[in-house]
XYZ file of C-alpha atoms in Angstrom:
510
model
C 108.852 18.849 -0.931
C 107.843 15.453 0.527
C 105.204 14.984 -2.208
C 107.852 15.672 -4.877
C 110.156 13.026 -3.388
C 107.351 10.467 -3.244
C 106.427 11.045 -6.890
C 110.095 10.825 -7.937
C 110.611 7.551 -6.073
C 107.457 6.080 -7.652
C 108.676 6.994 -11.128
C 112.101 5.465 -10.438
C 110.649 2.221 -9.083
C 108.197 1.879 -11.953
C 110.994 2.138 -14.507
C 112.340 -1.212 -13.310
C 109.028 -3.018 -13.779
C 108.168 -5.150 -16.794
C 105.493 -3.564 -19.007
C 101.959 -4.874 -18.654
C 101.532 -6.961 -21.807
C 97.774 -6.500 -21.860
C 98.203 -2.746 -21.714
C 101.159 -2.425 -24.087
C 99.841 -4.778 -26.797
C 96.222 -4.825 -27.832
C 95.310 -8.492 -27.897
C 92.431 -7.819 -30.261
C 94.898 -6.603 -32.876
C 96.926 -9.782 -32.434
C 93.764 -11.796 -33.041
C 92.825 -9.684 -36.054
C 96.314 -10.190 -37.448
C 95.981 -13.945 -36.972
C 92.551 -13.891 -38.596
C 93.891 -11.921 -41.583
C 96.867 -14.246 -41.978
C 94.764 -17.436 -41.983
C 91.988 -15.962 -44.128
C 94.418 -14.827 -46.815
C 96.833 -17.762 -46.482
C 96.007 -19.066 -49.972
C 96.693 -15.698 -51.572
C 99.878 -15.263 -49.543
C 101.036 -18.675 -50.794
C 99.943 -18.294 -54.427
C 101.367 -14.801 -54.952
C 105.050 -15.801 -54.653
C 104.301 -19.018 -56.591
C 102.819 -16.966 -59.415
C 105.847 -14.689 -59.272
C 108.178 -17.686 -59.668
C 106.172 -18.954 -62.674
C 106.249 -15.535 -64.337
C 109.980 -15.248 -63.681
C 110.551 -18.691 -65.202
C 108.478 -17.837 -68.316
C 110.447 -14.641 -68.752
C 113.594 -16.748 -69.322
C 111.986 -18.547 -72.310
C 113.384 -17.638 -75.690
C 111.400 -17.443 -78.930
C 112.790 -20.875 -79.847
C 111.420 -22.325 -76.594
C 107.898 -21.067 -77.390
C 108.150 -22.513 -80.934
C 109.071 -25.917 -79.494
C 106.154 -25.773 -77.058
C 103.737 -24.970 -79.919
C 105.113 -27.822 -82.033
C 104.659 -30.187 -79.107
C 100.983 -29.202 -78.767
C 100.452 -29.287 -82.558
C 101.682 -32.868 -82.850
C 99.524 -33.937 -79.875
C 96.303 -32.523 -81.295
C 94.171 -35.453 -80.114
C 95.230 -34.933 -76.505
C 94.468 -31.227 -76.755
C 91.008 -31.887 -78.237
C 90.161 -34.494 -75.582
C 91.260 -32.190 -72.755
C 89.323 -29.262 -74.229
C 86.177 -31.375 -74.692
C 86.451 -32.681 -71.106
C 86.829 -29.122 -69.812
C 83.758 -27.949 -71.752
C 81.726 -30.964 -70.535
C 82.627 -30.438 -66.876
C 81.930 -26.703 -67.124
C 78.520 -27.357 -68.696
C 77.691 -29.982 -66.058
C 78.623 -27.549 -63.274
C 76.456 -24.711 -64.601
C 73.483 -27.016 -65.206
C 73.549 -28.708 -61.792
C 74.497 -25.835 -59.487
C 71.628 -24.414 -57.365
C 69.814 -21.431 -58.781
C 70.625 -18.239 -56.873
C 67.676 -16.918 -54.843
C 67.313 -13.137 -54.658
C 65.322 -11.053 -52.214
C 63.899 -8.361 -54.487
C 62.318 -6.373 -51.647
C 60.183 -6.723 -48.521
C 57.546 -4.726 -46.655
C 56.466 -4.562 -43.012
C 52.953 -3.568 -41.994
C 52.588 -0.515 -39.759
C 49.144 -0.361 -38.101
C 47.199 2.880 -37.958
C 47.480 5.223 -34.985
C 44.139 4.114 -33.518
C 45.613 0.657 -32.863
C 48.343 1.996 -30.569
C 48.339 0.530 -27.088
C 50.394 2.195 -24.371
C 51.325 0.120 -21.375
C 48.862 2.118 -19.265
C 46.030 1.390 -21.736
C 47.025 -2.292 -21.680
C 46.639 -2.393 -17.895
C 43.361 -0.448 -17.950
C 41.769 -2.675 -20.588
C 43.024 -5.819 -18.839
C 41.333 -4.639 -15.630
C 38.088 -3.736 -17.407
C 37.679 -7.271 -18.790
C 37.071 -8.517 -15.237
C 38.883 -11.749 -16.129
C 42.037 -11.304 -14.057
C 42.575 -11.355 -10.309
C 44.264 -8.398 -8.643
C 47.349 -10.533 -8.059
C 47.595 -11.450 -11.745
C 47.008 -7.860 -12.840
C 49.993 -6.938 -10.692
C 51.923 -9.856 -12.208
C 51.236 -8.532 -15.719
C 52.313 -5.056 -14.629
C 55.661 -6.413 -13.439
C 56.163 -8.364 -16.659
C 55.438 -5.248 -18.737
C 57.791 -3.102 -16.682
C 60.641 -5.544 -17.391
C 59.635 -6.563 -20.920
C 61.548 -3.965 -22.944
C 58.324 -2.877 -24.706
C 57.673 0.835 -25.188
C 54.515 2.942 -25.369
C 53.792 2.656 -29.119
C 53.062 -1.013 -29.787
C 49.824 -2.083 -31.485
C 46.875 -4.363 -30.683
C 43.887 -5.255 -32.895
C 40.532 -3.544 -32.458
C 38.822 -6.632 -31.056
C 41.269 -6.788 -28.124
C 41.153 -3.051 -27.351
C 37.350 -2.921 -27.401
C 35.483 -2.758 -24.086
C 34.381 -5.462 -23.716
C 36.772 -7.404 -25.991
C 35.215 -9.079 -29.038
C 37.300 -12.139 -29.969
C 35.554 -13.948 -32.803
C 36.310 -15.480 -36.212
C 35.037 -12.417 -38.083
C 37.331 -10.062 -36.147
C 40.268 -12.462 -36.501
C 39.754 -12.550 -40.282
C 39.546 -8.761 -40.285
C 42.885 -8.510 -38.461
C 44.519 -11.030 -40.809
C 43.281 -9.216 -43.912
C 44.378 -5.830 -42.580
C 47.914 -7.027 -41.826
C 48.474 -9.231 -44.894
C 46.936 -6.911 -47.474
C 48.607 -3.872 -45.919
C 52.067 -5.459 -46.230
C 51.370 -6.878 -49.713
C 50.006 -3.608 -51.125
C 53.209 -1.874 -50.090
C 55.374 -4.693 -51.468
C 53.674 -4.669 -54.878
C 54.076 -0.882 -55.006
C 57.789 -1.177 -54.167
C 58.591 -3.894 -56.702
C 56.228 -2.878 -59.533
C 55.300 -6.496 -60.238
C 51.792 -7.642 -61.015
C 50.111 -10.147 -58.651
C 49.602 -12.562 -61.557
C 53.405 -12.719 -62.014
C 53.700 -14.568 -58.680
C 54.091 -18.331 -59.149
C 54.697 -19.432 -55.529
C 52.927 -18.315 -52.343
C 53.891 -19.342 -48.804
C 51.948 -17.956 -45.819
C 52.739 -18.706 -42.190
C 50.616 -17.958 -39.124
C 51.014 -20.210 -36.125
C 47.754 -19.907 -34.168
C 45.059 -18.831 -36.647
C 44.244 -21.289 -39.440
C 40.727 -20.720 -40.799
C 39.016 -22.348 -43.763
C 39.424 -21.102 -46.473
C 43.067 -20.631 -45.541
C 45.017 -17.380 -45.243
C 46.818 -18.211 -48.484
C 43.415 -18.655 -50.202
C 42.369 -15.241 -48.868
C 45.389 -13.702 -50.597
C 44.746 -15.595 -53.836
C 41.132 -14.395 -53.826
C 41.912 -10.765 -52.938
C 44.665 -10.272 -55.529
C 43.183 -12.663 -58.124
C 46.397 -14.667 -58.360
C 46.699 -17.123 -61.233
C 45.035 -20.525 -61.110
C 48.212 -22.617 -61.270
C 49.915 -20.869 -58.351
C 51.786 -23.166 -55.956
C 50.479 -22.140 -52.515
C 51.214 -23.322 -48.987
C 49.748 -22.344 -45.612
C 51.968 -23.171 -42.617
C 50.456 -23.337 -39.134
C 51.523 -24.249 -35.607
C 55.245 -23.689 -36.255
C 55.870 -20.781 -33.888
C 57.908 -17.619 -34.200
C 60.582 -19.186 -36.400
C 58.085 -20.108 -39.124
C 59.100 -17.079 -41.163
C 62.503 -18.634 -41.848
C 60.874 -22.023 -42.490
C 58.776 -20.266 -45.143
C 61.919 -18.751 -46.681
C 63.534 -22.200 -46.760
C 60.448 -23.743 -48.380
C 60.273 -20.957 -50.967
C 63.981 -21.454 -51.716
C 63.442 -25.166 -52.394
C 60.449 -24.435 -54.618
C 62.453 -21.864 -56.587
C 65.089 -24.529 -57.239
C 62.420 -26.680 -58.888
C 60.577 -23.971 -60.817
C 62.722 -21.819 -63.092
C 62.000 -18.180 -63.880
C 59.599 -17.709 -60.944
C 58.625 -15.260 -58.228
C 57.884 -16.501 -54.703
C 55.843 -14.519 -52.209
C 56.335 -15.151 -48.466
C 53.891 -13.658 -45.948
C 54.661 -13.938 -42.209
C 52.325 -12.876 -39.418
C 50.588 -13.863 -36.194
C 46.976 -13.306 -35.182
C 46.222 -11.747 -31.797
C 42.411 -11.516 -31.839
C 41.568 -15.156 -31.124
C 44.652 -15.869 -29.058
C 44.326 -13.377 -26.234
C 44.283 -15.250 -22.930
C 41.490 -14.374 -20.468
C 42.482 -16.739 -17.651
C 44.729 -16.595 -14.585
C 47.435 -19.151 -15.342
C 50.622 -17.088 -15.069
C 52.575 -19.199 -17.547
C 49.940 -18.204 -20.144
C 49.694 -14.542 -19.160
C 53.249 -13.764 -20.294
C 52.315 -13.984 -23.977
C 49.616 -11.294 -23.463
C 52.324 -8.930 -22.274
C 54.746 -9.547 -25.157
C 52.875 -10.323 -28.399
C 51.667 -7.471 -30.579
C 50.121 -6.850 -33.999
C 52.352 -6.960 -37.113
C 53.291 -8.789 -40.294
C 55.648 -8.776 -43.267
C 55.702 -9.726 -46.960
C 58.830 -10.772 -48.870
C 59.345 -11.170 -52.624
C 61.926 -13.734 -53.752
C 63.084 -14.431 -57.304
C 65.328 -16.884 -59.158
C 65.464 -14.774 -62.323
C 68.994 -13.682 -63.257
C 67.499 -10.475 -64.670
C 66.337 -9.515 -61.142
C 69.811 -9.562 -59.631
C 70.561 -5.930 -60.482
C 67.455 -4.639 -58.682
C 67.400 -7.066 -55.758
C 68.595 -6.113 -52.304
C 69.952 -9.442 -51.060
C 70.926 -12.932 -52.118
C 70.074 -15.918 -49.934
C 73.313 -17.692 -48.993
C 72.327 -20.344 -46.409
C 69.337 -21.627 -44.467
C 69.896 -23.928 -41.477
C 67.012 -25.557 -39.614
C 67.263 -27.267 -36.216
C 64.405 -29.287 -34.714
C 64.552 -30.574 -31.117
C 61.019 -32.011 -31.063
C 62.196 -35.553 -30.347
C 63.043 -34.429 -26.804
C 59.934 -34.285 -24.593
C 61.122 -31.269 -22.590
C 61.837 -29.314 -25.786
C 58.556 -30.380 -27.356
C 56.400 -29.194 -24.439
C 58.139 -25.936 -23.467
C 55.745 -23.795 -25.600
C 52.251 -25.293 -25.758
C 48.791 -24.073 -26.687
C 46.375 -25.616 -24.209
C 43.417 -25.060 -21.900
C 43.864 -24.020 -18.288
C 41.918 -25.532 -15.382
C 38.894 -23.354 -16.276
C 38.860 -24.208 -19.972
C 40.471 -20.921 -21.102
C 42.800 -21.420 -24.087
C 46.246 -19.876 -24.057
C 49.909 -20.467 -24.865
C 51.858 -21.831 -21.916
C 55.567 -20.997 -21.605
C 57.647 -23.465 -19.598
C 60.315 -22.411 -17.086
C 62.722 -24.540 -19.147
C 62.312 -22.257 -22.185
C 65.635 -20.428 -21.889
C 67.616 -23.652 -21.416
C 65.852 -25.301 -24.348
C 66.469 -22.242 -26.547
C 70.160 -22.264 -25.602
C 70.500 -25.934 -26.489
C 68.727 -25.429 -29.839
C 70.947 -22.433 -30.608
C 74.065 -24.475 -29.852
C 72.960 -27.187 -32.285
C 72.073 -24.646 -34.951
C 75.346 -22.715 -34.860
C 77.317 -25.981 -34.782
C 75.839 -26.659 -38.230
C 76.018 -23.069 -39.430
C 79.540 -22.323 -38.152
C 81.529 -24.338 -40.725
C 79.480 -22.735 -43.513
C 80.141 -19.120 -42.544
C 83.048 -18.821 -40.107
C 86.500 -17.989 -41.461
C 89.122 -20.724 -41.244
C 90.924 -18.847 -38.444
C 87.913 -19.262 -36.124
C 87.355 -22.877 -37.106
C 90.995 -23.710 -36.299
C 90.745 -22.087 -32.857
C 87.490 -23.918 -32.133
C 88.961 -27.247 -33.273
C 92.156 -26.721 -31.242
C 90.252 -26.046 -28.001
C 87.927 -28.979 -28.705
C 90.911 -31.346 -29.092
C 92.500 -29.895 -25.965
C 89.370 -30.462 -23.878
C 88.152 -33.787 -25.265
C 91.371 -35.562 -26.251
C 94.097 -34.049 -24.094
C 91.729 -33.501 -21.126
C 92.993 -29.957 -20.627
C 91.037 -27.749 -18.236
C 90.325 -24.901 -20.614
C 87.123 -23.064 -21.417
C 85.349 -24.033 -24.662
C 86.106 -21.522 -27.381
C 83.125 -19.474 -28.537
C 83.611 -18.559 -32.202
C 83.514 -14.856 -33.025
C 80.519 -14.619 -35.338
C 81.230 -10.912 -35.775
C 83.961 -12.042 -38.199
C 81.323 -13.853 -40.279
C 78.511 -11.268 -40.205
C 78.213 -7.510 -40.213
C 74.576 -7.472 -39.028
C 72.454 -9.599 -36.704
C 68.649 -9.887 -36.743
C 67.730 -11.877 -33.645
C 64.037 -12.615 -33.096
C 62.669 -10.037 -30.650
C 60.890 -12.647 -28.567
C 61.566 -10.961 -25.246
C 64.208 -9.158 -23.277
C 65.548 -12.308 -21.597
C 66.138 -14.023 -24.952
C 68.015 -11.008 -26.323
C 70.129 -10.707 -23.169
C 71.164 -14.361 -23.353
C 72.103 -14.240 -27.020
C 74.028 -11.003 -26.567
C 76.075 -12.665 -23.831
C 76.562 -16.048 -25.502
C 77.462 -14.656 -28.927
C 79.534 -11.826 -27.393
C 77.721 -9.154 -29.360
C 77.903 -5.406 -28.811
C 75.073 -2.961 -28.112
C 75.372 -1.838 -31.757
C 74.750 -5.368 -33.027
C 71.762 -5.836 -30.694
C 70.230 -2.441 -31.419
C 67.867 -3.533 -34.261
C 66.412 -6.337 -32.124
C 66.042 -4.253 -28.960
C 64.513 -1.287 -30.776
C 62.084 -3.569 -32.626
C 60.962 -5.100 -29.320
C 60.606 -1.606 -27.845
C 58.702 -0.068 -30.787
C 56.598 -2.973 -32.127
C 56.757 -5.689 -29.441
C 57.000 -9.376 -30.304
C 55.362 -9.632 -33.742
C 56.265 -13.335 -33.929
C 57.697 -14.552 -37.252
C 57.673 -11.077 -38.826
C 59.936 -9.452 -36.200
C 63.100 -10.299 -38.170
C 61.914 -8.111 -41.046
C 61.183 -5.140 -38.788
C 64.761 -5.535 -37.540
C 66.203 -5.614 -41.056
C 64.056 -2.587 -41.949
C 65.552 -0.759 -38.933
C 69.084 -1.624 -40.082
C 68.274 -0.293 -43.557
C 66.657 2.827 -42.122
C 69.846 3.596 -40.206
C 71.877 3.375 -43.441
C 73.970 0.478 -42.173
C 73.593 -1.925 -45.109
C 76.568 -1.726 -47.475
C 77.214 -3.816 -50.567
C 78.561 -7.313 -49.731
C 77.511 -7.053 -46.063
C 76.358 -10.338 -44.536
C 73.199 -10.570 -42.395
C 72.323 -13.362 -39.998
C 68.645 -13.852 -39.155
C 67.952 -16.265 -36.315
C 64.629 -17.181 -34.686
C 63.168 -19.656 -32.189
C 59.823 -21.414 -32.349
C 57.616 -23.921 -30.589
C 58.300 -27.566 -31.144
C 61.183 -26.667 -30.345
C 62.971 -25.119 -33.315
C 65.883 -22.802 -34.007
C 66.257 -21.608 -37.606
C 68.809 -19.405 -39.370
C 69.039 -17.587 -42.693
C 72.131 -15.869 -44.070
C 71.831 -13.080 -46.635
C 74.412 -11.132 -48.633
C 73.683 -7.522 -49.603
C 73.844 -6.988 -53.361
C 73.829 -3.219 -53.067
C 74.255 -0.401 -50.594
C 70.798 0.509 -49.304
C 70.121 4.240 -49.365
C 67.730 5.063 -46.487
C 66.611 8.251 -48.240
C 64.949 6.080 -50.908
C 63.424 3.587 -48.472
C 59.825 3.284 -47.377
C 59.450 1.204 -44.243
C 57.650 1.545 -40.876
C 60.684 3.199 -39.263
C 61.398 6.017 -41.673
C 59.046 8.632 -40.163
C 60.762 8.294 -36.789
C 64.137 6.649 -37.418
C 66.027 9.699 -36.104
C 64.419 9.171 -32.672
C 66.229 5.840 -32.257
C 67.999 4.276 -30.494
C 66.431 5.095 -27.154
C 67.579 3.927 -23.725
C 65.567 0.986 -22.400
C 65.896 0.696 -18.608
C 65.881 -2.691 -16.924
C 62.663 -1.700 -15.141
C 60.365 1.004 -16.486
C 57.572 1.731 -14.017
C 54.028 2.115 -15.314
């Protein structure tokens, strides 16, 4: 009886309370409504205007139309001049506008099973080298346990051998295996002949032999003698997007051409055998991989291409000493060469990202987000209001995100700063888990994962973003030209795509 009275009194008292606005009205729907209103403001304005014009024309009599025709007939010179001006401006526009750049297809290299390196094998082989102290072996174990890498990443033969055999011959062997493996698959997918390729751009940051990697490709596939080839080195993990940007510019200058972009990193000669902890981190994260991309500016290739390149935005912070030195290849106190990662890396990456999206935002964000950003900026800077800076919702500009799988910490920071969901981060996290940090090619493994999951629909927008030494932050925006059917795809995920996503604990003990 007492419990019934208590419940009755609670119901009566609650009926006099004001409703909780946050519970009764979904604020996200209010924001979506605002976004829709601003985005379609022009159409909402023009539709009634068009209706008024049509209504006015409907009141014209046959005599009115005859008078209008007579007026135009007796002003023939004006009509001819206006028509000629219209034709001239239209011709000028079509001749001077940038050529569209299409991504016909791409391929990612999947190493053979014998190259697999579980985390336990990594620790065993690291111990067998005799190069690392017990304390630094334990340090590497802790890094691995928190890295987000799984048990199926790959390392080249020279690193897995006991003892390791890092030499130029083995490094060339790794480069050939990765590049030719990706290119063979790409040529099979696209059905183009190697001699049809007019532009070649290869990027590998730490391995730059003579003859170059691009020359190795020209020699292997017997590419034509007048091919325009470039070999980019020392530009870090974001060099893949730099290569795309370079290929885009070259395609603007050379009509009716194919451009081939090959992105990879070489592990064999860049494994660190010292005990400087800032250099040991790269051993734990970087793994074997590479990708090849075919671009075209031929209008006839549009129907068979997967994507169209919409924007590329490059940000370089190298003029700042702290940014310049946060990722450096150098010798340690004992003369061992490795790549040193500064403790300032995350702060530098955040600053570079901020600069990059400040440039990219106006190009891709809907007007609704730009107005909100501008309003908060005026409030903070001009009116001195104590309000938080508004972070634009990039989920309104893109359906898919390919964020360089450089490490778990980088992905965590970008997920938080860009307010992305687990679904948006899934391609990056699964790529890090399955293949590790494959440097500049990781973005293509992520896009391959998205395709394998059947997520790419026609007109979807994809944002690729990567960081690199120097320090650089680069972006590329693509638009899907077709819905990608995973049943018809061949990529390194397809044999096991149904096994993903998998949970990745914060710490996974070895």
